Coordinates of C-alpha atoms and ligand atoms in Angstrom, one line a residue:
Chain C
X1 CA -14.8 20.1 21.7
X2 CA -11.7 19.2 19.7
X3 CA -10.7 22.9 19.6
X4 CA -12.0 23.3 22.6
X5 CA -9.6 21.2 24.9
X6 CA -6.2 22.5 23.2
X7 CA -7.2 26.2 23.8
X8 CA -8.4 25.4 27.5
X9 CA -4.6 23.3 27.9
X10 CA -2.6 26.3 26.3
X11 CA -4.6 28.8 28.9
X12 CA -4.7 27.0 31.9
X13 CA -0.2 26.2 30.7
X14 CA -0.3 30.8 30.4
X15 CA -2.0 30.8 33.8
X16 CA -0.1 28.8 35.7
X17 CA 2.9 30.9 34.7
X18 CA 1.3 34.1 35.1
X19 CA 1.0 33.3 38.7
X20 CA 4.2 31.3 39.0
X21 CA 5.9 34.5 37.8
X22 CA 4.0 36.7 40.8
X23 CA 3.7 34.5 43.4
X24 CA 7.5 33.8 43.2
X25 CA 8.1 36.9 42.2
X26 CA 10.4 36.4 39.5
X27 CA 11.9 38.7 37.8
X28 CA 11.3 39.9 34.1
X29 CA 14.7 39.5 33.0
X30 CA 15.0 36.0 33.6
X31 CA 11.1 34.9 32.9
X32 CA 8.6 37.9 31.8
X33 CA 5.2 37.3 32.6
X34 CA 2.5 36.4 29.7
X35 CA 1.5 40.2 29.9
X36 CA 5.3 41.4 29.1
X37 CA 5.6 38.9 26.3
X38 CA 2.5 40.6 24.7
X39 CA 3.6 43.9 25.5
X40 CA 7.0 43.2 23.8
X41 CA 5.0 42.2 20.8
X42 CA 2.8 45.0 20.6
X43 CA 6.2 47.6 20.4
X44 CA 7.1 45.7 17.5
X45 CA 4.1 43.7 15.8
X46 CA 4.8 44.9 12.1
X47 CA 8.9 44.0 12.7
X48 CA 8.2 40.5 14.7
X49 CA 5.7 38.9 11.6
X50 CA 7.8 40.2 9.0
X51 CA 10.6 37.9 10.7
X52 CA 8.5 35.3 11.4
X53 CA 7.5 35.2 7.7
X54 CA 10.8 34.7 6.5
X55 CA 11.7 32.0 9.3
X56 CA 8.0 30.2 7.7
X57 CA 9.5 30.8 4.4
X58 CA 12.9 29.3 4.9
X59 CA 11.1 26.2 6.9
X60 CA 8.5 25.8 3.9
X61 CA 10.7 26.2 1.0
X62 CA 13.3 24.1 2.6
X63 CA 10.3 21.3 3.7
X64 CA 9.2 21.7 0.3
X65 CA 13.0 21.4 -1.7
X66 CA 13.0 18.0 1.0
X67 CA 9.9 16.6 -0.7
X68 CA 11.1 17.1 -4.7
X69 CA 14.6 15.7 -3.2
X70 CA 14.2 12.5 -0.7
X71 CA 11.1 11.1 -2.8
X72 CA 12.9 10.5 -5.8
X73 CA 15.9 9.4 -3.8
X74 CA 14.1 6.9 -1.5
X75 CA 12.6 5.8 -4.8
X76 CA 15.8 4.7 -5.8
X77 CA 16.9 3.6 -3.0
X78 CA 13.9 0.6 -3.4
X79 CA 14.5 0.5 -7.0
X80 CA 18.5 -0.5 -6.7
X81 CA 20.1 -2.9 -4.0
X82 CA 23.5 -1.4 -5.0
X83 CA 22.6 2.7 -4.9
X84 CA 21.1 1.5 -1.9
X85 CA 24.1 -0.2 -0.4
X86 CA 26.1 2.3 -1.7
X87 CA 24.2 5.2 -0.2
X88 CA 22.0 4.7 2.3
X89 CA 25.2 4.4 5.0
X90 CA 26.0 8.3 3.9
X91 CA 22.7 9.0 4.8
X92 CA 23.0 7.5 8.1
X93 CA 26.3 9.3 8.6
X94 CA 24.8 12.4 7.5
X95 CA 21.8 12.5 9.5
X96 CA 24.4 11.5 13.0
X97 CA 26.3 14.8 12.3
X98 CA 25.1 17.3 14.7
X99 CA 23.2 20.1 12.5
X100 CA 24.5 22.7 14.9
X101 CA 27.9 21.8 13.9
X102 CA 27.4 22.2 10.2
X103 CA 25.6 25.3 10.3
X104 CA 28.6 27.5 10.1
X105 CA 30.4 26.0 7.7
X106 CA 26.7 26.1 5.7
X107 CA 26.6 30.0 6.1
X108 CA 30.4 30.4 5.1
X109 CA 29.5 28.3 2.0
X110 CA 26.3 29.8 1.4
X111 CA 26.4 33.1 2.8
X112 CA 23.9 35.0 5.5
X113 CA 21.2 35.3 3.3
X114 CA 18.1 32.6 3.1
X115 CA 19.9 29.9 0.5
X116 CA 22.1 28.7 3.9
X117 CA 19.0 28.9 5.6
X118 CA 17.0 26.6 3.6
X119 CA 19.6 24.3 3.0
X120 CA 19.9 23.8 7.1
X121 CA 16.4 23.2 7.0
X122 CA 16.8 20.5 4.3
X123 CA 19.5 18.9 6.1
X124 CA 17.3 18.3 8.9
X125 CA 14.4 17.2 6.6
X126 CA 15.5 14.9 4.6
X127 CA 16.5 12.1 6.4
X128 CA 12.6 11.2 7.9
X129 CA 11.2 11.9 4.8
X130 CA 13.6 9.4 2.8
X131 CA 13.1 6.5 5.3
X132 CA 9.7 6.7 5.5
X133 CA 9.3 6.8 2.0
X134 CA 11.4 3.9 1.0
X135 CA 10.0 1.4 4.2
X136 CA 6.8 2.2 3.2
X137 CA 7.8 1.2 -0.6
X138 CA 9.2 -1.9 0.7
X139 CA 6.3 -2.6 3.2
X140 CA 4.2 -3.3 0.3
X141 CA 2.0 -6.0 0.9
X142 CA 3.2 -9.4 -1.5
X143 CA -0.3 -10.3 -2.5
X144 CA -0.7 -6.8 -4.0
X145 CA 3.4 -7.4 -5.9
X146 CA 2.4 -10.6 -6.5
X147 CA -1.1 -9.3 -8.1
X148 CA 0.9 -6.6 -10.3
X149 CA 3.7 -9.4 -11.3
X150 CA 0.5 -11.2 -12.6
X151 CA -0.3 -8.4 -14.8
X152 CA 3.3 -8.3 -15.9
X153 CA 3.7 -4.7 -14.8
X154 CA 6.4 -2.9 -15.7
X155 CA 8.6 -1.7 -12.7
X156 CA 7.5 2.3 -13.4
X157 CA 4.0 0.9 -13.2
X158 CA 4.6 -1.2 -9.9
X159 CA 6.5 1.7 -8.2
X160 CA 3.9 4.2 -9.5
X161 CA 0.3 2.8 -9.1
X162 CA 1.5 0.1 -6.2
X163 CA 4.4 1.1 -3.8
X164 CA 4.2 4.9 -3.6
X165 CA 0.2 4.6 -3.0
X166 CA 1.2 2.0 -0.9
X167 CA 3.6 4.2 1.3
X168 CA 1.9 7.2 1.4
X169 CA 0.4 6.9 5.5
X170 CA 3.7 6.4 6.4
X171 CA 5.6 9.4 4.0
X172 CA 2.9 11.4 6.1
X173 CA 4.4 10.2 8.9
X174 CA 7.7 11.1 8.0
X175 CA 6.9 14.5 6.5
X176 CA 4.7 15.5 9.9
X177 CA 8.5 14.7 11.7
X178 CA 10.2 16.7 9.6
X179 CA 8.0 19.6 9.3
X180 CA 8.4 20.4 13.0
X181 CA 12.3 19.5 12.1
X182 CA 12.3 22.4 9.3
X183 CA 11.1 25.4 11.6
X184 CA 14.1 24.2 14.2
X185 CA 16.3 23.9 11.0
X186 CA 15.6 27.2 9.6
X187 CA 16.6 28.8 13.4
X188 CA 19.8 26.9 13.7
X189 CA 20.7 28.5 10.6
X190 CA 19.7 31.7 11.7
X191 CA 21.9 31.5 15.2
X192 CA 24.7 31.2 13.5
X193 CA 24.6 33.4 10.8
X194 CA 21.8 35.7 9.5
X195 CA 20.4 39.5 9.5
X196 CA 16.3 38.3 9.7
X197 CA 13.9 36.0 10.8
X198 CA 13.3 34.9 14.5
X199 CA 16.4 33.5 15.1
X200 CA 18.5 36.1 14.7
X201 CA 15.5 38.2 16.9
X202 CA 16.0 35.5 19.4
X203 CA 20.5 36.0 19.3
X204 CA 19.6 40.0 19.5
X205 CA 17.2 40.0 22.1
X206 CA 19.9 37.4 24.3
X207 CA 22.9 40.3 23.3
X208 CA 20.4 43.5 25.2
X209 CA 19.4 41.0 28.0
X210 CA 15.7 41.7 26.1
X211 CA 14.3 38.1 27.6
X212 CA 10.7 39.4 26.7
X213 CA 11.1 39.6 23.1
X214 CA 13.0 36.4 23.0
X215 CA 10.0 35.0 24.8
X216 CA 7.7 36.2 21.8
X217 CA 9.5 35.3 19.4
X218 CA 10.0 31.8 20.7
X219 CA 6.3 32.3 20.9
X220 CA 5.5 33.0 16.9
X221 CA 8.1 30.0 16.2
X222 CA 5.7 27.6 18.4
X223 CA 2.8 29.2 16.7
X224 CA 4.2 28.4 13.1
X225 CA 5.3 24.8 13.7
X226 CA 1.8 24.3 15.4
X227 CA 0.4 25.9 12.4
X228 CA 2.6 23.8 10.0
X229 CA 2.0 20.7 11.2
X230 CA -1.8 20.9 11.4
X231 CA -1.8 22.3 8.2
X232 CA -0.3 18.9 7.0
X233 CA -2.5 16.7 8.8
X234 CA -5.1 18.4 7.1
X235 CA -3.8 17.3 3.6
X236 CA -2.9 14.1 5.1
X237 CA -6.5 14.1 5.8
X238 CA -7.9 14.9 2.8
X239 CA -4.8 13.1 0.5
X240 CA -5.3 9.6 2.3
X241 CA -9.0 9.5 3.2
X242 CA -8.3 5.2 3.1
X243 CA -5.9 4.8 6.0
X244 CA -8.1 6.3 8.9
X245 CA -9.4 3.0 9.5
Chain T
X1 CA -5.6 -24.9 -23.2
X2 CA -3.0 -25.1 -20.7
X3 CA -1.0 -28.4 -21.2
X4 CA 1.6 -29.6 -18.2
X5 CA 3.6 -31.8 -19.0
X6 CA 6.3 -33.9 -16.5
X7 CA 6.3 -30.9 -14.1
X8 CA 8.0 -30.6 -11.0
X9 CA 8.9 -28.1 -8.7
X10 CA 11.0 -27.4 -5.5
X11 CA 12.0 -24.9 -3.6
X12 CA 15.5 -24.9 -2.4
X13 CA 15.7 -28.3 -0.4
X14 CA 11.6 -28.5 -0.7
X15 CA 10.3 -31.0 -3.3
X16 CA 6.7 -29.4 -3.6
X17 CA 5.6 -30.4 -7.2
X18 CA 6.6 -34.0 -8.8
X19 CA 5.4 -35.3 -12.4
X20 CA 2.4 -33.5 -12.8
X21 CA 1.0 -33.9 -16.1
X22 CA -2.3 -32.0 -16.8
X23 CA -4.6 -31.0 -19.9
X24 CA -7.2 -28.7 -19.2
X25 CA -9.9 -27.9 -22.4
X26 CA -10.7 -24.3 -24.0
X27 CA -13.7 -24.4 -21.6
X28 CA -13.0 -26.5 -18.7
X29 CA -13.3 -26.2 -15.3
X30 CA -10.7 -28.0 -13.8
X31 CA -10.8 -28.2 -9.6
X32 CA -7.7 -28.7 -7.3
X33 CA -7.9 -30.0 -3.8
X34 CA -5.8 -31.6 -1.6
X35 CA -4.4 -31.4 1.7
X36 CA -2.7 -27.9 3.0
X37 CA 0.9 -27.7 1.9
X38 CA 0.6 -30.4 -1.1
X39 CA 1.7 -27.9 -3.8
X40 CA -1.8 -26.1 -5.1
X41 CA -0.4 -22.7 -4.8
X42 CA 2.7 -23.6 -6.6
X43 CA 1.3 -25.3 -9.4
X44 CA -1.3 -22.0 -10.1
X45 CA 1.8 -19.8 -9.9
X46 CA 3.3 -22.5 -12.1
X47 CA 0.8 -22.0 -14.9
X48 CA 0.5 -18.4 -13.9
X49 CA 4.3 -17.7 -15.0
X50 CA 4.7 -16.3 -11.7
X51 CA 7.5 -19.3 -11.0
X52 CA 9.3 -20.9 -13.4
X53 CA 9.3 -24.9 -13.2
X54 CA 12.6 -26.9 -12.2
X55 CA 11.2 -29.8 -15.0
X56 CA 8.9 -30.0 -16.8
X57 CA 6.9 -27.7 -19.9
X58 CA 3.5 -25.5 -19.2
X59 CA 1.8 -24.9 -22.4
X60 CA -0.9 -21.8 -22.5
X61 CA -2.9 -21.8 -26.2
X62 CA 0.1 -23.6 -27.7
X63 CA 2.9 -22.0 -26.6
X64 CA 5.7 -22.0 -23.6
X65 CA 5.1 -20.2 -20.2
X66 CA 7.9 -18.2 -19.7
X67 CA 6.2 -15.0 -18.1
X68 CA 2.6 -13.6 -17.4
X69 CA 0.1 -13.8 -20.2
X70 CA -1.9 -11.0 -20.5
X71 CA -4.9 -13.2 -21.8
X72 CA -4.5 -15.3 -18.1
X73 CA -6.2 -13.5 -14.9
X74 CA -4.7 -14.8 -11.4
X75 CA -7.8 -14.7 -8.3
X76 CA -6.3 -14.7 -5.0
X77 CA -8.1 -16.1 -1.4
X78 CA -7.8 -12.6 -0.3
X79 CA -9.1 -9.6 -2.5
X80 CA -6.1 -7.7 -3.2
X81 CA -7.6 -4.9 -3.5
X82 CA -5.3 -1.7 -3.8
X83 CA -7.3 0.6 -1.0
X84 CA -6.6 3.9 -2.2
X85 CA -8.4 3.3 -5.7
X86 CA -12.4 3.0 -5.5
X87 CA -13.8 0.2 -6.7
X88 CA -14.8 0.8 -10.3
X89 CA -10.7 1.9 -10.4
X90 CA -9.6 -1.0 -8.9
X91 CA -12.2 -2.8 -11.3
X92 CA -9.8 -1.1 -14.0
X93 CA -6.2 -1.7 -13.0
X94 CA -5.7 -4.9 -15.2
X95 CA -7.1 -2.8 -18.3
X96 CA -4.1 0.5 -17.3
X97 CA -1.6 -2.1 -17.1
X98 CA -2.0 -4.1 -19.6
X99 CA -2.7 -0.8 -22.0
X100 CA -6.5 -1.9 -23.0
X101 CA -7.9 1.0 -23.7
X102 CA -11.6 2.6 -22.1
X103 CA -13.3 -0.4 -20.5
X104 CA -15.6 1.7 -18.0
X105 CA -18.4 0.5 -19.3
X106 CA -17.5 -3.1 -19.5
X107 CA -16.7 -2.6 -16.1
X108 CA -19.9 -1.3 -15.1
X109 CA -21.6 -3.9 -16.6
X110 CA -19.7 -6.1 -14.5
X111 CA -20.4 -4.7 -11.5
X112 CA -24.0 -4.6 -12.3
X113 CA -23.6 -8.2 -12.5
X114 CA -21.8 -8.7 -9.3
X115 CA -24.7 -6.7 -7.5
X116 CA -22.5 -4.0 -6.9
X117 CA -24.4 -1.3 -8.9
X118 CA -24.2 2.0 -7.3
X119 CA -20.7 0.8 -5.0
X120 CA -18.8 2.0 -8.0
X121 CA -17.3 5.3 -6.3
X122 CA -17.0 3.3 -3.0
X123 CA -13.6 2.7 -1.2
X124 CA -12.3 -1.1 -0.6
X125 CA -12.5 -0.5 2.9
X126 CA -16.1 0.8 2.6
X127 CA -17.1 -3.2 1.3
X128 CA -17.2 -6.6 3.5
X129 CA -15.3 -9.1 2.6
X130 CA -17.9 -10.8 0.4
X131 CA -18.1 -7.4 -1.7
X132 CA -14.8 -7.1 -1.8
X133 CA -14.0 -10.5 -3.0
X134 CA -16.6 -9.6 -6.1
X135 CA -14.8 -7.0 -7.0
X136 CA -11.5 -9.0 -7.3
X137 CA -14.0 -11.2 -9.4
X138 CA -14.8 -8.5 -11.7
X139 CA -11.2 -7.6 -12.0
X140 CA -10.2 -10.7 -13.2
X141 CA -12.5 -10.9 -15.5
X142 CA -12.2 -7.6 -17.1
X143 CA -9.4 -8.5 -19.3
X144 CA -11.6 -10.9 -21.0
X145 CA -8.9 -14.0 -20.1
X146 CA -9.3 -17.1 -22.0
X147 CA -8.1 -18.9 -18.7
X148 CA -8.3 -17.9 -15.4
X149 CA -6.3 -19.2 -12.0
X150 CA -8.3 -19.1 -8.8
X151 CA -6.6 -19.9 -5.7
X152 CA -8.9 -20.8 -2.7
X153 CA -10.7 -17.2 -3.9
X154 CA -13.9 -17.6 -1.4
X155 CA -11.9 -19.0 1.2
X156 CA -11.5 -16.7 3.6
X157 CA -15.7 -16.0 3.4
X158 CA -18.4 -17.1 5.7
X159 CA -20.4 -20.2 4.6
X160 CA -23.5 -18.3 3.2
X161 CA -21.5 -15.7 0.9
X162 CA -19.2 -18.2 0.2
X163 CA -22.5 -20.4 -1.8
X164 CA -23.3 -17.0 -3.1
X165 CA -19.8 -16.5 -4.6
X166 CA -19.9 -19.6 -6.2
X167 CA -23.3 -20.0 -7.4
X168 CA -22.0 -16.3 -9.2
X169 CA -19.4 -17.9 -10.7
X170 CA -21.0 -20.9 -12.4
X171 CA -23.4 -18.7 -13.8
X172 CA -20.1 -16.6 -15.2
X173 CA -18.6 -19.9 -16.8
X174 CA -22.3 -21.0 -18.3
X175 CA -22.3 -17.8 -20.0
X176 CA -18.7 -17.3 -21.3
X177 CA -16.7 -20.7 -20.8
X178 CA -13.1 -20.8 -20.3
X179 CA -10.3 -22.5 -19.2
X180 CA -10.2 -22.3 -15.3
X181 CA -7.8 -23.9 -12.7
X182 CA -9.7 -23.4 -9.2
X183 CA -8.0 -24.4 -6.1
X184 CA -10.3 -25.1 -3.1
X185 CA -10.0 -26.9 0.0
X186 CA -13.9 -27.3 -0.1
X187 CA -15.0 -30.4 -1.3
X188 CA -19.2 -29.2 -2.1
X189 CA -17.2 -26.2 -3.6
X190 CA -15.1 -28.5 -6.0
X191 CA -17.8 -30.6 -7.1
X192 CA -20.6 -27.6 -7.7
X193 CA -18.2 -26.1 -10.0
X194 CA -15.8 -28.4 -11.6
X195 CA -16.2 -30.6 -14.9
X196 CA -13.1 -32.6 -13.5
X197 CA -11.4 -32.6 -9.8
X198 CA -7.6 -33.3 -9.9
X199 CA -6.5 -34.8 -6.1
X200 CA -2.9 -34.4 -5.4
X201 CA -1.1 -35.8 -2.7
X202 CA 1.1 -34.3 -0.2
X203 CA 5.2 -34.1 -0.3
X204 CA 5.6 -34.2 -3.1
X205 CA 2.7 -32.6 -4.6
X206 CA 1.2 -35.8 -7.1
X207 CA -1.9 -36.4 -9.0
X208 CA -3.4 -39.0 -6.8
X209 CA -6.5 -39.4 -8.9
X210 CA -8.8 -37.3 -11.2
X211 CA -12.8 -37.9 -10.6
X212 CA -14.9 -36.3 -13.8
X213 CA -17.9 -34.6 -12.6
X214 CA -20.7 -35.6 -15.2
X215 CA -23.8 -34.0 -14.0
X216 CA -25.8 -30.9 -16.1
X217 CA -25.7 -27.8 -15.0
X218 CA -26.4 -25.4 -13.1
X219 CA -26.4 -27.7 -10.5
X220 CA -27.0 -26.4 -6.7
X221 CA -25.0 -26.8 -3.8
X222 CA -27.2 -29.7 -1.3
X223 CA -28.2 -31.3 -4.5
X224 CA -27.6 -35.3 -3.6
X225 CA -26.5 -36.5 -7.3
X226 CA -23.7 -33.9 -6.0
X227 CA -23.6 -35.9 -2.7
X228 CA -22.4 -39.1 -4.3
X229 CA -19.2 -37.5 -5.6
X230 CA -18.2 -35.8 -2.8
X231 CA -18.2 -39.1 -1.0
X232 CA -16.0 -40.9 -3.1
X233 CA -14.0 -37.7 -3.1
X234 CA -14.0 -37.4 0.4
X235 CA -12.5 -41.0 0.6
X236 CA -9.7 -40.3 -2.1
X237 CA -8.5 -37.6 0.5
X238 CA -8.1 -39.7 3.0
X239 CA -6.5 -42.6 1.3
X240 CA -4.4 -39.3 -0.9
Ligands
LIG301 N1 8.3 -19.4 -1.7 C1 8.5 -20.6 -1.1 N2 9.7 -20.9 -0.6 C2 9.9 -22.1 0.0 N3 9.0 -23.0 0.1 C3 7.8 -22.8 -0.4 C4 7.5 -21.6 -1.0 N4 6.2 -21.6 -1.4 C5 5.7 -22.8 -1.0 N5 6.7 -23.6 -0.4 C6 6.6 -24.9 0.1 O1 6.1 -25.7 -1.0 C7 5.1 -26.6 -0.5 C8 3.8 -26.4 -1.2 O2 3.3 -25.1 -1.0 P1 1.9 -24.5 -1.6 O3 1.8 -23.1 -1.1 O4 1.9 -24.7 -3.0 O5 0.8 -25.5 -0.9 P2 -0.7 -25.4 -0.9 O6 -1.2 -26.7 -1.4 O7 -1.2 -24.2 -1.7 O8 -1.1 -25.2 0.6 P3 -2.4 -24.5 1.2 O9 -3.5 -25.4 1.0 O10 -2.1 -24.4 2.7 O11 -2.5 -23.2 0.6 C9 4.9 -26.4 1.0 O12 5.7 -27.4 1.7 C10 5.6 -25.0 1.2 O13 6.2 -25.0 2.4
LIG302 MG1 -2.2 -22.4 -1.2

């Protein structure tokens, strides 16, 4: 049942614009059928997963690099009133800049290849991950502070067996936000500036009016952040069994 | 054990604590009741070293309160349990913090004790609130304290685990006295347990009278040599 009813959704979504597409009569150019999506893919199945593994890398590694960064920094960001005065405003102002708007000064710093790439996607990243992190460090409940101040714990042992333990739900949360963040990250970064991975299929196909094979890409990019963000859900699953209840 | 002497407390503009001079034995049982908001917290905190008096000394085994003793375990009215750890973990938190080395076994042997054999690998969440509240109970006392600070612990329990839980911990202080300071705002509570009941009255928190509590033990909750002193102390409240 609980595969059951997304599959059924997703076919009965493909049906409807199967015949939306013939009973309108549409034509291919501006939306291809289901039938010359898959066809588009089958040309080209060995070139389209080749790109869309280096669009997952780019997301993952960037997702990843967004982890070993905002953690730490949202750790400080509890730990100090004044690194937190002083830098949680840049973060805001970071995060309000428009991505797209970065991106090509990212690629002229960093060049076509994957580094821009991943660094897009950890621009887009790291901002849920880092709030989430530190309000769930602060949303620690005071009996449990106040039961670690009665032990005289040090601060490494309240931030460490307490307050991260403490946050994790919510730095699910925030990572299960940014994961579906990275995949959209890694494409911006692609648009502007790349010779691989979907989103430079996608900026091809647009060039040679090839709407098909923009369709399945766009297709394989749902598929990985689909992919991605129930693969997370199963660690969350298995990392914090305690907060289903 | 613990020695107060001329405390007082406020907070800001809030005079919650005035005077309060206290000596509780190696192995006493003292009780605290009084009305809600008279200062029973603050004065375990007090003693705790969780707050620092605005007058007044707090002596623990000779010498000046200024932070947490690691030989005094703090009970709570809720469990405080951390929900992520299973219960023979969160059994051993005071032991990783406090550096004491392998106490799984003492810890079992707790839990044995607390009728939680075979909950050892159990989450938190998995236990009702009278399990849970043992636990806390064999947290507290896993650090072997010499003086232990209960605030309202079986408080938030219904009436029958509540006689349980303190039946439990009689038979704990029979078999290993110490110094305890237990807040309650139950009166058959108070007098089961205590060897002396301090009363303070409200704003500012005072010692309005302390009643000694000289009948053997164990003693049982319904007893009615046990009825007599609740009586009287059920007057001093009123007139507190
Ligand atoms: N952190 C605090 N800041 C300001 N005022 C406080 C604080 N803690 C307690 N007070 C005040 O001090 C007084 C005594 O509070 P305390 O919690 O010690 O009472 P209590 O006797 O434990 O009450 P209860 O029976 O309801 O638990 C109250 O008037 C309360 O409002
Ligand atoms: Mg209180």
């Amino acid at each position: 049942m609980r595969t059951a009813l997304p599959v059924l959704g997703l076919l009965a979504i493909i049906g409807l614009w199967w015949l939306a597409t013939i009973v309108f009569g549409i034509e291919p150019l501006l939306v291809p059928s289901p039938a010359d999506v898959v066809a588009s893919f089958l040309e080209l199945p060995g070139y389209l997963l080749e790109q869309a593994l280096i669009t997952l890398w780019e997301a993952v590694s960037g997702f990843g690099l967004s982890i070993v960064i905002g953690v730490p920094l949202a750790l400080l960001i509890v730990g100090s009133r004044v690194l937190e005065r002083m830098f949680y405003p840049l973060l805001v102002a970071l995060n309000a800049v428009p991505k797209v708007a970065i991106a090509p000064i990212v690629v002229v710093w960093f060049g076509f290849g994957i580094s821009s790439k991943v660094l897009m996607v950890v621009l887009v990243c790291i901002f849920p991950i880092v709030i989430s992190t530190a309000s769930g460090m602060k949303s620690t409940p005071s009996e449990l502070v106040e039961l670690f101040r009665s032990l005289d714990a040090t601060r490494t042992h309240e931030f460490f067996k307490l307050r991260l333990w403490h946050a994790l739900p919510q730095i699910f949360v925030g990572l299960k936000v940014s994961i579906t963040l990275a995949v959209i990250g890694a494409v911006i970064g692609e648009f502007v500036g790349a010779d691989a991975g979907l989103g430079y299929v996608i900026t091809v196909s647009g060039g040679s009016a090839d709407t098909s094979l923009a369709f399945a890409a766009m297709a394989l990019l749902a598929i990985i952040s689909v992919a991605l963000f129930y693969g997370l859900t199963w660690v969350e699953r298995k990392l914090v069994p305690w907060a289903e209840v | 054990m613990i020695t107060l002497s001329g405390v007082s407390h406020s907070f800001g503009g809030v005079h919650a604590l005035d005077g309060i001079d206290l000596e509780v034995g190696e192995h006493e049982f003292v009780a605290v009741i009084g009305r809600s908001g008279c200062g029973k917290s603050t004065l375990l905190r007090l003693v705790a070293g969780l707050l620092t008096p605005s007058r007044g000394r707090i002596l623990v085994a000779g010498s000046p309160v200024t932070r947490p003793r690691r030989d005094v375990s703090v009970m709570f009215q809720r469990p405080a349990l951390l929900p992520w750890r299973t219960v023979l973990a969160n059994v051993l938190l005071p032991t990783e913090i406090l550096g004491l080395g392998d106490h799984r076994d003492r810890a079992h042997e707790l839990l044995e004790l607390a009728g939680l054999g075979g909950f050892e690998k159990r989450l938190p969440h998995e236990l009702s609130g009278g399990m849970q509240q043992r636990v806390s109970l064999c947290r507290s006392l896993i650090q072997s304290p010499q003086v232990m600070l209960m605030d309202e612990p079986f408080s938030a329990l219904d009436a029958i685990t509540r006689t349980e839980l303190s039946e439990e911990l009689q038979r704990v202080q029979l078999a290993r006295p110490r110094a305890v300071v237990f807040v309650t705002h139950s009166i058959d509570e108070a007098v089961l347990l205590a060897d002396r009941i301090v009363v303070l009255s409200p704003r500012p928190g005072r010692i309005h009278r302390v009643v000694e509590v000289d009948l053997p033990r164990p003693r049982a909750l319904g007893q009615v040599e046990l009825d007599e002193v609740s009586r009287e102390l059920r007057g001093l409240l009123v007139t507190a």
